[in-house]
PDB file of C-alpha atoms in Angstrom:
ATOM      1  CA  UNK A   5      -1.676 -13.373  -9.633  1.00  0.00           C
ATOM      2  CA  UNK A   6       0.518 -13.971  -6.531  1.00  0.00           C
ATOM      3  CA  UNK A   7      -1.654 -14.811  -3.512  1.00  0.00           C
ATOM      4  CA  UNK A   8      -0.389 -13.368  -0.246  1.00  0.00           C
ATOM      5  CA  UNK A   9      -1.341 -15.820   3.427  1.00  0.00           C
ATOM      6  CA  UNK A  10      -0.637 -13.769   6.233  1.00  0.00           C
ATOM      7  CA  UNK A  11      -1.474 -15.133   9.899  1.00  0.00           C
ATOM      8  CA  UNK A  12      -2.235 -14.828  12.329  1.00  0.00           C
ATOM      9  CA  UNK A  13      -5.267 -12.338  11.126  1.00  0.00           C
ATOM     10  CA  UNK A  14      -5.553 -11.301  14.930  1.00  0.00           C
ATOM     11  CA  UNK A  15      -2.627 -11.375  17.810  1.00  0.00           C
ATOM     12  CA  UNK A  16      -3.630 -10.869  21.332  1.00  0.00           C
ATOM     13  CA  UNK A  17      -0.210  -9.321  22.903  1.00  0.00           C
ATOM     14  CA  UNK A  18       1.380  -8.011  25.758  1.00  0.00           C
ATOM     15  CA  UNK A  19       4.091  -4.894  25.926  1.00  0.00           C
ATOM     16  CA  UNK A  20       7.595  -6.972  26.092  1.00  0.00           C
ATOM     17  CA  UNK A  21       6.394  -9.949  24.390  1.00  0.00           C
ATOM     18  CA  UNK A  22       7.881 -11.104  21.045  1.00  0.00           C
ATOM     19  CA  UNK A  23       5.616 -10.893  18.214  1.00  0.00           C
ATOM     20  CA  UNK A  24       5.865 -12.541  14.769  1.00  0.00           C
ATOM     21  CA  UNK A  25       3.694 -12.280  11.843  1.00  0.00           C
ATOM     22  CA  UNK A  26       4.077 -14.482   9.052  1.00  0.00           C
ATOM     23  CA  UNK A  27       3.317 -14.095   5.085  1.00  0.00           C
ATOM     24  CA  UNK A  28       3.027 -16.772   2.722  1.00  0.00           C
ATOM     25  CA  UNK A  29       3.839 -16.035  -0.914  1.00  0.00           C
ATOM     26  CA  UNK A  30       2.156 -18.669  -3.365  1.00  0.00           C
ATOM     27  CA  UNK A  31       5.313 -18.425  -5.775  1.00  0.00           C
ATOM     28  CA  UNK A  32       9.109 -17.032  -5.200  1.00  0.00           C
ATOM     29  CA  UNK A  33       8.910 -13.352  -4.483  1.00  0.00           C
ATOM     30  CA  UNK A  34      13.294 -12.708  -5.035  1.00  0.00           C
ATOM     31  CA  UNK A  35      13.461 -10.958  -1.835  1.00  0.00           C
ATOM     32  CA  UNK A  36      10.712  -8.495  -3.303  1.00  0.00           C
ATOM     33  CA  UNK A  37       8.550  -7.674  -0.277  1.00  0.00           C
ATOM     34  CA  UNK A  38       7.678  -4.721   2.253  1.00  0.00           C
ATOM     35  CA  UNK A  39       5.808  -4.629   5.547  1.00  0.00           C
ATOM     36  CA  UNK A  40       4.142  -1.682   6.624  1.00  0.00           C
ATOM     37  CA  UNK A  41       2.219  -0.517   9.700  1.00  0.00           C
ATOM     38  CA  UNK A  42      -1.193   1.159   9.952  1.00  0.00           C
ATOM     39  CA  UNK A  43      -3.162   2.963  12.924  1.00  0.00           C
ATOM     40  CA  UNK A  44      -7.218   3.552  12.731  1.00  0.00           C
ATOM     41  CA  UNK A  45      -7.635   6.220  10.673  1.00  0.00           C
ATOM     42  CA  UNK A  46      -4.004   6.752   9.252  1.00  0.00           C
ATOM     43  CA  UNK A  47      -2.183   6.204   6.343  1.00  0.00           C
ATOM     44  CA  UNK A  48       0.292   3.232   6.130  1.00  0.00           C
ATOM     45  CA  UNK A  49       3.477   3.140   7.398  1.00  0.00           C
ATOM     46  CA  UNK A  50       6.737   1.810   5.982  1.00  0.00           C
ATOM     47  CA  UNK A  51       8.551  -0.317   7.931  1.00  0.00           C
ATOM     48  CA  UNK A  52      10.417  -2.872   5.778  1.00  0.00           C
ATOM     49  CA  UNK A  53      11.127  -3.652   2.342  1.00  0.00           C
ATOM     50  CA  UNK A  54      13.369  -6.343   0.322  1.00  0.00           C
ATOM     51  CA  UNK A  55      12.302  -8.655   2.549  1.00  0.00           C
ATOM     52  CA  UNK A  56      14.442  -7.517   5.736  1.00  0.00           C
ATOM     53  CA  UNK A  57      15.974  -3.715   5.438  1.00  0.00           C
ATOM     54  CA  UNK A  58      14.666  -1.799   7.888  1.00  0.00           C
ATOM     55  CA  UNK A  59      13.437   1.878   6.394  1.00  0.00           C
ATOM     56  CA  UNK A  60      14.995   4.875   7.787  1.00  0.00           C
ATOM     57  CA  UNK A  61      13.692   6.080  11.163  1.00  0.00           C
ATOM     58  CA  UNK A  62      12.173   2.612  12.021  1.00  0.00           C
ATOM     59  CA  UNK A  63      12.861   1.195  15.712  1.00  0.00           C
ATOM     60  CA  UNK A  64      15.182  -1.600  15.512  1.00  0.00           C
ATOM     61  CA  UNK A  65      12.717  -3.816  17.343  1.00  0.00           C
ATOM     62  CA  UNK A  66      11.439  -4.849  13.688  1.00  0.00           C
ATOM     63  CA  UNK A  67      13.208  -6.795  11.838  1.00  0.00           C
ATOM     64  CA  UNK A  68      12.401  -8.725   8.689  1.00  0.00           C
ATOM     65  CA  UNK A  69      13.558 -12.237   7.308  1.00  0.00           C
ATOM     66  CA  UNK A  70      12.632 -14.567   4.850  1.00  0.00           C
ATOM     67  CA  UNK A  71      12.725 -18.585   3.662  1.00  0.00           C
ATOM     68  CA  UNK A  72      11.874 -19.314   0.574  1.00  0.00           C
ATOM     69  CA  UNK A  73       8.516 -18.399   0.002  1.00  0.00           C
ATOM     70  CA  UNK A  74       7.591 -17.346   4.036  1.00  0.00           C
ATOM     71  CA  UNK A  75       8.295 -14.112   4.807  1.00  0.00           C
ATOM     72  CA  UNK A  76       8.363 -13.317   8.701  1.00  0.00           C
ATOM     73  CA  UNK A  77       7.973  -9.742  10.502  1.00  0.00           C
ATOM     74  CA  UNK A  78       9.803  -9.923  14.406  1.00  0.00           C
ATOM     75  CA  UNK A  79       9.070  -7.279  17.013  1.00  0.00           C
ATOM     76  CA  UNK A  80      11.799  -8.201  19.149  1.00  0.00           C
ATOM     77  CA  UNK A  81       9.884  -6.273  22.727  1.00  0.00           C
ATOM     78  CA  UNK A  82       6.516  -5.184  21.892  1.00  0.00           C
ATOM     79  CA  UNK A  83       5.628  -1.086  22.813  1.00  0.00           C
ATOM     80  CA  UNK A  84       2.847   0.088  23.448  1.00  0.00           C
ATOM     81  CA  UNK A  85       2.411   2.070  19.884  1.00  0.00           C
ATOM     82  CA  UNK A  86       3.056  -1.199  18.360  1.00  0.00           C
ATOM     83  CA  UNK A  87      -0.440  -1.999  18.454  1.00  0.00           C
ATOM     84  CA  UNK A  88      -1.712  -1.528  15.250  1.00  0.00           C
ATOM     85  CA  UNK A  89      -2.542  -3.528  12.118  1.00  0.00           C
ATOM     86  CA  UNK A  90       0.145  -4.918   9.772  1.00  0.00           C
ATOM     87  CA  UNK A  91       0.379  -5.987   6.142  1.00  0.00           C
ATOM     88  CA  UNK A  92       2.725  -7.464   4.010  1.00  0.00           C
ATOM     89  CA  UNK A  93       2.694  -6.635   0.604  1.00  0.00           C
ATOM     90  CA  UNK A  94       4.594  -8.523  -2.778  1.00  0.00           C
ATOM     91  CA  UNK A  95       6.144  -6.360  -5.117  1.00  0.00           C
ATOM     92  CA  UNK A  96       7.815  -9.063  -7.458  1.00  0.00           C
ATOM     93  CA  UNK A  97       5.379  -9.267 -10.051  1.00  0.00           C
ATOM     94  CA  UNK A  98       1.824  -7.266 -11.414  1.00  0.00           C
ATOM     95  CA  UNK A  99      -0.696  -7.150  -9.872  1.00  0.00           C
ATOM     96  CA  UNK A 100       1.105  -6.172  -6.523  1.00  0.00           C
ATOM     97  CA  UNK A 101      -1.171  -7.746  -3.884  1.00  0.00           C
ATOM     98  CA  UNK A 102      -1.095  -7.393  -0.015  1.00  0.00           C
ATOM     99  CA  UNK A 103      -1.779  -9.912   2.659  1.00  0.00           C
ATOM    100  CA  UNK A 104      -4.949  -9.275   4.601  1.00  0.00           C
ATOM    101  CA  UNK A 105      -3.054  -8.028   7.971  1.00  0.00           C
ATOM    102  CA  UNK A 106      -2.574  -8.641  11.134  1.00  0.00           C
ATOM    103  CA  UNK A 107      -4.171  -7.357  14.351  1.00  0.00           C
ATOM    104  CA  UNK A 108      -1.836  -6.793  16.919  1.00  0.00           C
ATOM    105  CA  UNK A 109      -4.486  -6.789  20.086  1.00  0.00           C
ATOM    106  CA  UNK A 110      -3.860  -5.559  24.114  1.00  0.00           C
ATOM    107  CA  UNK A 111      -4.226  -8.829  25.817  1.00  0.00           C
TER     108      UNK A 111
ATOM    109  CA  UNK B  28       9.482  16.572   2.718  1.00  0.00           C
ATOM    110  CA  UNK B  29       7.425  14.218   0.452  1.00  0.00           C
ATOM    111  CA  UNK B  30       3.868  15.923   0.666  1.00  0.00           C
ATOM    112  CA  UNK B  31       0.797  13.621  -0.851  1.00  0.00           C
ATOM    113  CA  UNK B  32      -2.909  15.345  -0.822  1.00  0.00           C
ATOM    114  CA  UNK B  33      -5.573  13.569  -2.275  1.00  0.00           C
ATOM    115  CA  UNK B  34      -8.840  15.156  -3.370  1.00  0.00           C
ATOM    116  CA  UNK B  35     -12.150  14.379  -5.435  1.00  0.00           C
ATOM    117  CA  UNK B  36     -13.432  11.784  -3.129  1.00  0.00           C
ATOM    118  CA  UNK B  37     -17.757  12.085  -2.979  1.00  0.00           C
ATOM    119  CA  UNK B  38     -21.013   9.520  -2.842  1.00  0.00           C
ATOM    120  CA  UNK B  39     -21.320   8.626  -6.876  1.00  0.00           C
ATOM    121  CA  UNK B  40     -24.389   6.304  -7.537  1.00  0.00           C
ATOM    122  CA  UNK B  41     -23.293   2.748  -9.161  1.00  0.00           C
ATOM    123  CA  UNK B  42     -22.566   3.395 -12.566  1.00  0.00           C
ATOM    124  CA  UNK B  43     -21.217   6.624 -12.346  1.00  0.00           C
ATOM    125  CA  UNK B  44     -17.415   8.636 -13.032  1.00  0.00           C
ATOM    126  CA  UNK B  45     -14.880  10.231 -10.869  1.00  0.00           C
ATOM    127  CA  UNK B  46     -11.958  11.576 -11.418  1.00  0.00           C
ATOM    128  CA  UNK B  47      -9.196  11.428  -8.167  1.00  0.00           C
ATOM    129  CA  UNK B  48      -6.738  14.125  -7.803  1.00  0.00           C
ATOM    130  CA  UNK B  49      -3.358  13.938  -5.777  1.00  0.00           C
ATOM    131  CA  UNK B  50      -1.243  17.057  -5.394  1.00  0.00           C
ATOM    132  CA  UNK B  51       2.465  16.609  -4.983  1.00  0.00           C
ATOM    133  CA  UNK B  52       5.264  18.501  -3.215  1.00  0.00           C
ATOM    134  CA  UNK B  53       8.533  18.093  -1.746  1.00  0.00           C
ATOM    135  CA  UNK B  54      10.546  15.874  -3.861  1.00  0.00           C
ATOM    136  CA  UNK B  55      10.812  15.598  -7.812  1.00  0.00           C
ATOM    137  CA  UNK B  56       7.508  14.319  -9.202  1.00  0.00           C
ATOM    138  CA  UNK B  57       8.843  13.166 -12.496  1.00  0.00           C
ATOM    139  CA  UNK B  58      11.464  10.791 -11.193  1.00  0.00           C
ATOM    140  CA  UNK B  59       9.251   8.495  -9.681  1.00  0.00           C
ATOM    141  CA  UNK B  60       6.833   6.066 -10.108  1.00  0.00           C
ATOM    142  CA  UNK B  61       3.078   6.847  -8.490  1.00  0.00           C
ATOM    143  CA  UNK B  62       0.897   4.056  -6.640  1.00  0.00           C
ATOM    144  CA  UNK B  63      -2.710   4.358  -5.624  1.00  0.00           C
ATOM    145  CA  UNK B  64      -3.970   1.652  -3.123  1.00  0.00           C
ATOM    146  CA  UNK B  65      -7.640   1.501  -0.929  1.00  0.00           C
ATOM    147  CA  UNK B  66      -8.745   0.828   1.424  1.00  0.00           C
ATOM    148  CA  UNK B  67     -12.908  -0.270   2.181  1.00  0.00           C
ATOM    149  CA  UNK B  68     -13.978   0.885   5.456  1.00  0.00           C
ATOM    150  CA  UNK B  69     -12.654  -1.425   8.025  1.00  0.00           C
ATOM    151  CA  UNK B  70     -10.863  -3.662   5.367  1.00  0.00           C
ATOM    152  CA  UNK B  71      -7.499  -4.290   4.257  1.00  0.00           C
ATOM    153  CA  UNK B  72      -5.289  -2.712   1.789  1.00  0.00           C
ATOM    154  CA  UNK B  73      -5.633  -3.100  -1.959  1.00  0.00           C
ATOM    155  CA  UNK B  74      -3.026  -2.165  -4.390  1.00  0.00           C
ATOM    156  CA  UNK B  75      -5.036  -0.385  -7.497  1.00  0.00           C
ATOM    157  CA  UNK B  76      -2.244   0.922 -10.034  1.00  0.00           C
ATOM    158  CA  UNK B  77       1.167   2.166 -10.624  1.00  0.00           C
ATOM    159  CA  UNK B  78       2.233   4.573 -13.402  1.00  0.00           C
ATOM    160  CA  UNK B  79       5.826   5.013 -14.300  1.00  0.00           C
ATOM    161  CA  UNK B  80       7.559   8.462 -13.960  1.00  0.00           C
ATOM    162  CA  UNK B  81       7.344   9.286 -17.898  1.00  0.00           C
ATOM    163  CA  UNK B  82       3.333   8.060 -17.642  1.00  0.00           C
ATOM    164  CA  UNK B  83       4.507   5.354 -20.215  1.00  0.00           C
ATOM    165  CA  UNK B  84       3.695   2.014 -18.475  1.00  0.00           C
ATOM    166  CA  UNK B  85       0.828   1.602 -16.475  1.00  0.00           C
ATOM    167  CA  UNK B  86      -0.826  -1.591 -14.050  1.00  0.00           C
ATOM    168  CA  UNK B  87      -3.756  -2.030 -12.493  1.00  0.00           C
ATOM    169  CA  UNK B  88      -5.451  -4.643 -10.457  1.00  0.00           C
ATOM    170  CA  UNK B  89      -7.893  -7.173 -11.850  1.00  0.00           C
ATOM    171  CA  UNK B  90     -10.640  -5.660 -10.106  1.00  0.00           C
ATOM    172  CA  UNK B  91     -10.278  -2.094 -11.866  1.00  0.00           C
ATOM    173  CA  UNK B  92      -8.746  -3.111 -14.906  1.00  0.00           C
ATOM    174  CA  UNK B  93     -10.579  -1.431 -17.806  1.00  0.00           C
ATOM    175  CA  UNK B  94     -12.749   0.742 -15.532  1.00  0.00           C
ATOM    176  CA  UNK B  95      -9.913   2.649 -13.865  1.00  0.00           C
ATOM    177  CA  UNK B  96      -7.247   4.963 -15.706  1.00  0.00           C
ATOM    178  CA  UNK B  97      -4.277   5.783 -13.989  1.00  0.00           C
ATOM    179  CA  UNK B  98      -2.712   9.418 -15.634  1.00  0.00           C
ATOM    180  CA  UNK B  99      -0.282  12.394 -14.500  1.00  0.00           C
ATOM    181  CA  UNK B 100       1.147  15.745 -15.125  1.00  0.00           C
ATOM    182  CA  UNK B 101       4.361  15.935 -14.582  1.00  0.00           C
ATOM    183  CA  UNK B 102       4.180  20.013 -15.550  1.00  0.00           C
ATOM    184  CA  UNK B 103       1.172  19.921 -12.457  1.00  0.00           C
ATOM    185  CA  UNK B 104       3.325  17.645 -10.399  1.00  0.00           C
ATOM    186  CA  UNK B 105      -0.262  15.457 -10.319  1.00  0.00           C
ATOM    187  CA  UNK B 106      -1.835  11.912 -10.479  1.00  0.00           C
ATOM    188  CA  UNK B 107      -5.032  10.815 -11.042  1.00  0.00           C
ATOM    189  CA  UNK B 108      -7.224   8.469 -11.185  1.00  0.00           C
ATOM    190  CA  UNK B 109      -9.898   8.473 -13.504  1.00  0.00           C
ATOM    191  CA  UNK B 110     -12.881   5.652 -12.266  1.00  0.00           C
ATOM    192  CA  UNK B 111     -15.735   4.478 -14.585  1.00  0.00           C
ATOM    193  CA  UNK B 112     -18.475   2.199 -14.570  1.00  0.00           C
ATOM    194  CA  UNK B 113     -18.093   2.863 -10.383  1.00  0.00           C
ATOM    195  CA  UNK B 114     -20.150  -0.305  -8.214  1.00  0.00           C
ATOM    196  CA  UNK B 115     -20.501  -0.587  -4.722  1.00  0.00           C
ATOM    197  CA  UNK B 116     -17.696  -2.550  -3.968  1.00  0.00           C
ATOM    198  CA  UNK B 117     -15.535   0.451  -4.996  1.00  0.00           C
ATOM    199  CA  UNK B 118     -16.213   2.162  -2.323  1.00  0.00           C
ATOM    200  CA  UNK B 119     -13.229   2.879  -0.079  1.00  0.00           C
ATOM    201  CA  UNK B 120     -10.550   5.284   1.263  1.00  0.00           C
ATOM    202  CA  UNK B 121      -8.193   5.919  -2.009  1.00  0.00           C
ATOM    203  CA  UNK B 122      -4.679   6.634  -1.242  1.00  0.00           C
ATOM    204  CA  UNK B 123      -1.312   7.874  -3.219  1.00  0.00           C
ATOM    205  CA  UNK B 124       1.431   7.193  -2.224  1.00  0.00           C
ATOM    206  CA  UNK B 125       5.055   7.592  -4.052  1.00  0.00           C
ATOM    207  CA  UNK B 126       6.818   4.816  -4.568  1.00  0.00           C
ATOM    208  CA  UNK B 127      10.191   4.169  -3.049  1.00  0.00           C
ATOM    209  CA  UNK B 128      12.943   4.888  -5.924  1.00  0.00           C
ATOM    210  CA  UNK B 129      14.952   2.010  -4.837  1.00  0.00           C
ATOM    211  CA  UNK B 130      14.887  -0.672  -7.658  1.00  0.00           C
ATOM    212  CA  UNK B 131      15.680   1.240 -10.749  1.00  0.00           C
ATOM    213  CA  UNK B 132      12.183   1.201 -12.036  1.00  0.00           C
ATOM    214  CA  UNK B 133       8.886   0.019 -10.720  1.00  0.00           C
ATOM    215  CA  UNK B 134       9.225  -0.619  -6.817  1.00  0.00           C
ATOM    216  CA  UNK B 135       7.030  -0.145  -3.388  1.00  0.00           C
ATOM    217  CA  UNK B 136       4.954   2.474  -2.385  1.00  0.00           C
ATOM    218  CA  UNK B 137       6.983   4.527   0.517  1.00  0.00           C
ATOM    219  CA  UNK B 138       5.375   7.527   1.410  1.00  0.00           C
ATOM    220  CA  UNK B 139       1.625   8.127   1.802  1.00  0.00           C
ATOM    221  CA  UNK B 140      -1.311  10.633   1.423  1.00  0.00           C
ATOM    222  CA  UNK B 141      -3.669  10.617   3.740  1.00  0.00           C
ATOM    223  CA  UNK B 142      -6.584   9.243   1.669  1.00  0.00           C
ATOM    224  CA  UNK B 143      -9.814  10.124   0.305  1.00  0.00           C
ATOM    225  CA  UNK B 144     -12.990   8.531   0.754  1.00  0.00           C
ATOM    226  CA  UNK B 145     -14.993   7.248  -1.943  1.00  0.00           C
ATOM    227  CA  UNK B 146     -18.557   5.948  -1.628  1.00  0.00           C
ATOM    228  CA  UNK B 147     -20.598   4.395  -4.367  1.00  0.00           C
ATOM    229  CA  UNK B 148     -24.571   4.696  -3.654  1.00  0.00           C
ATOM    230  CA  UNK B 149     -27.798   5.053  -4.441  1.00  0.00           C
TER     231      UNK B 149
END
């Protein structure tokens, strides 16, 4: 199975402040992963998929980009409903897996 | 717009069977794959199993493979997601979600049910 590092696991922020969250794939993904978004007691949110296209209706604060195997999510100037918990999540091969998220934190 | 609600979630003692429902609407069930994913209470997200839009192929995770059966209706525009031999580590918000269309075949989930909670327990 792919493994999936994401760190930081927790981000103490600011609103303005550039974020990034990075994802490390343990083998070559092909471009094939998303990023999604998730507030307490909510269903995920889409935000990014093949690596770095932004889904429809997404602010274009996020973008997406990717290296090889390390995948990075940007928020270019950090809102304040950015705070929230994000995963990143390999769809190359079976089983998918997800990374174990990220805690974006009020400093 | 792409309507997911999930149902069937209870407390099942270890050992036990449940069958989850999700009830589709909004888009054309039979033209896409279906996801489930959970979610354990205060944990992160776990992809569980995909079936294809004909209910031909089917994946699951390591953890729930042979224990969990991923089916659908496409008449019912339904999933489920049959769960046997259920242990305590299964407990968890269970999600469907539908998956995104855009790869031809077997993709990413895009859009999202709101979950239902599942807790194994004696």
């Amino acid at each position: 199975d792919i493994q999936m590092t994401q760190s930081p696991s927790t981000l103490s922020t600011s609103v303005g402040d550039r974020v990034t969250i990075a994802c490390r794939a343990s083998q070559s993904l092909s471009g094939w992963l998303a990023w999604y978004q998730q507030k307490p007691g909510k269903a995920p949110k889409l935000l990014i998929y093949t690596a770095s296209t932004l889904q429809s209706g997404v602010p274009s604060r996020f973008s997406g980009s990717a290296s090889g195997t390390e995948f990075t999510l940007t928020i270019s100037s950090l809102q304040p409903d950015d705070f929230a918990t994000y995963y990143c999540l390999q769809y190359h091969s079976y089983p998918y897996t997800f990374g174990r998220g990220t805690i974006l934190e009020i400093k | 717009e792409v309507h997911l609600v999930e149902s069937g979630g209870v407390v099942v003692q270890p050992g036990g069977s449940l069958r989850l429902s999700c009830a589709a609407s909004g888009f054309s069930f039979d033209d896409y794959t279906m996801h489930w994913v959970r979610q354990a209470p205060g944990k992160g997200l776990e992809w569980v199993s995909l079936i294809s839009w004909d209910g031909t192929s089917t994946y699951y995770a390591d953890s729930v493979k042979g224990r969990f059966t991923i089916s659908r209706d496409n008449g019912k525009n339904s999933l489920y997601l049959q769960m046997d031999s259920l242990r305590t580590d299964d407990t968890a918000f269970y999600y469907c979600a539908r998956d995104s269309g855009e790869c031809g075949g077997d993709c990413f989930p895009a859009d999202w049910g709101q979950g239902t909670l599942v807790t194994v327990s004696s």
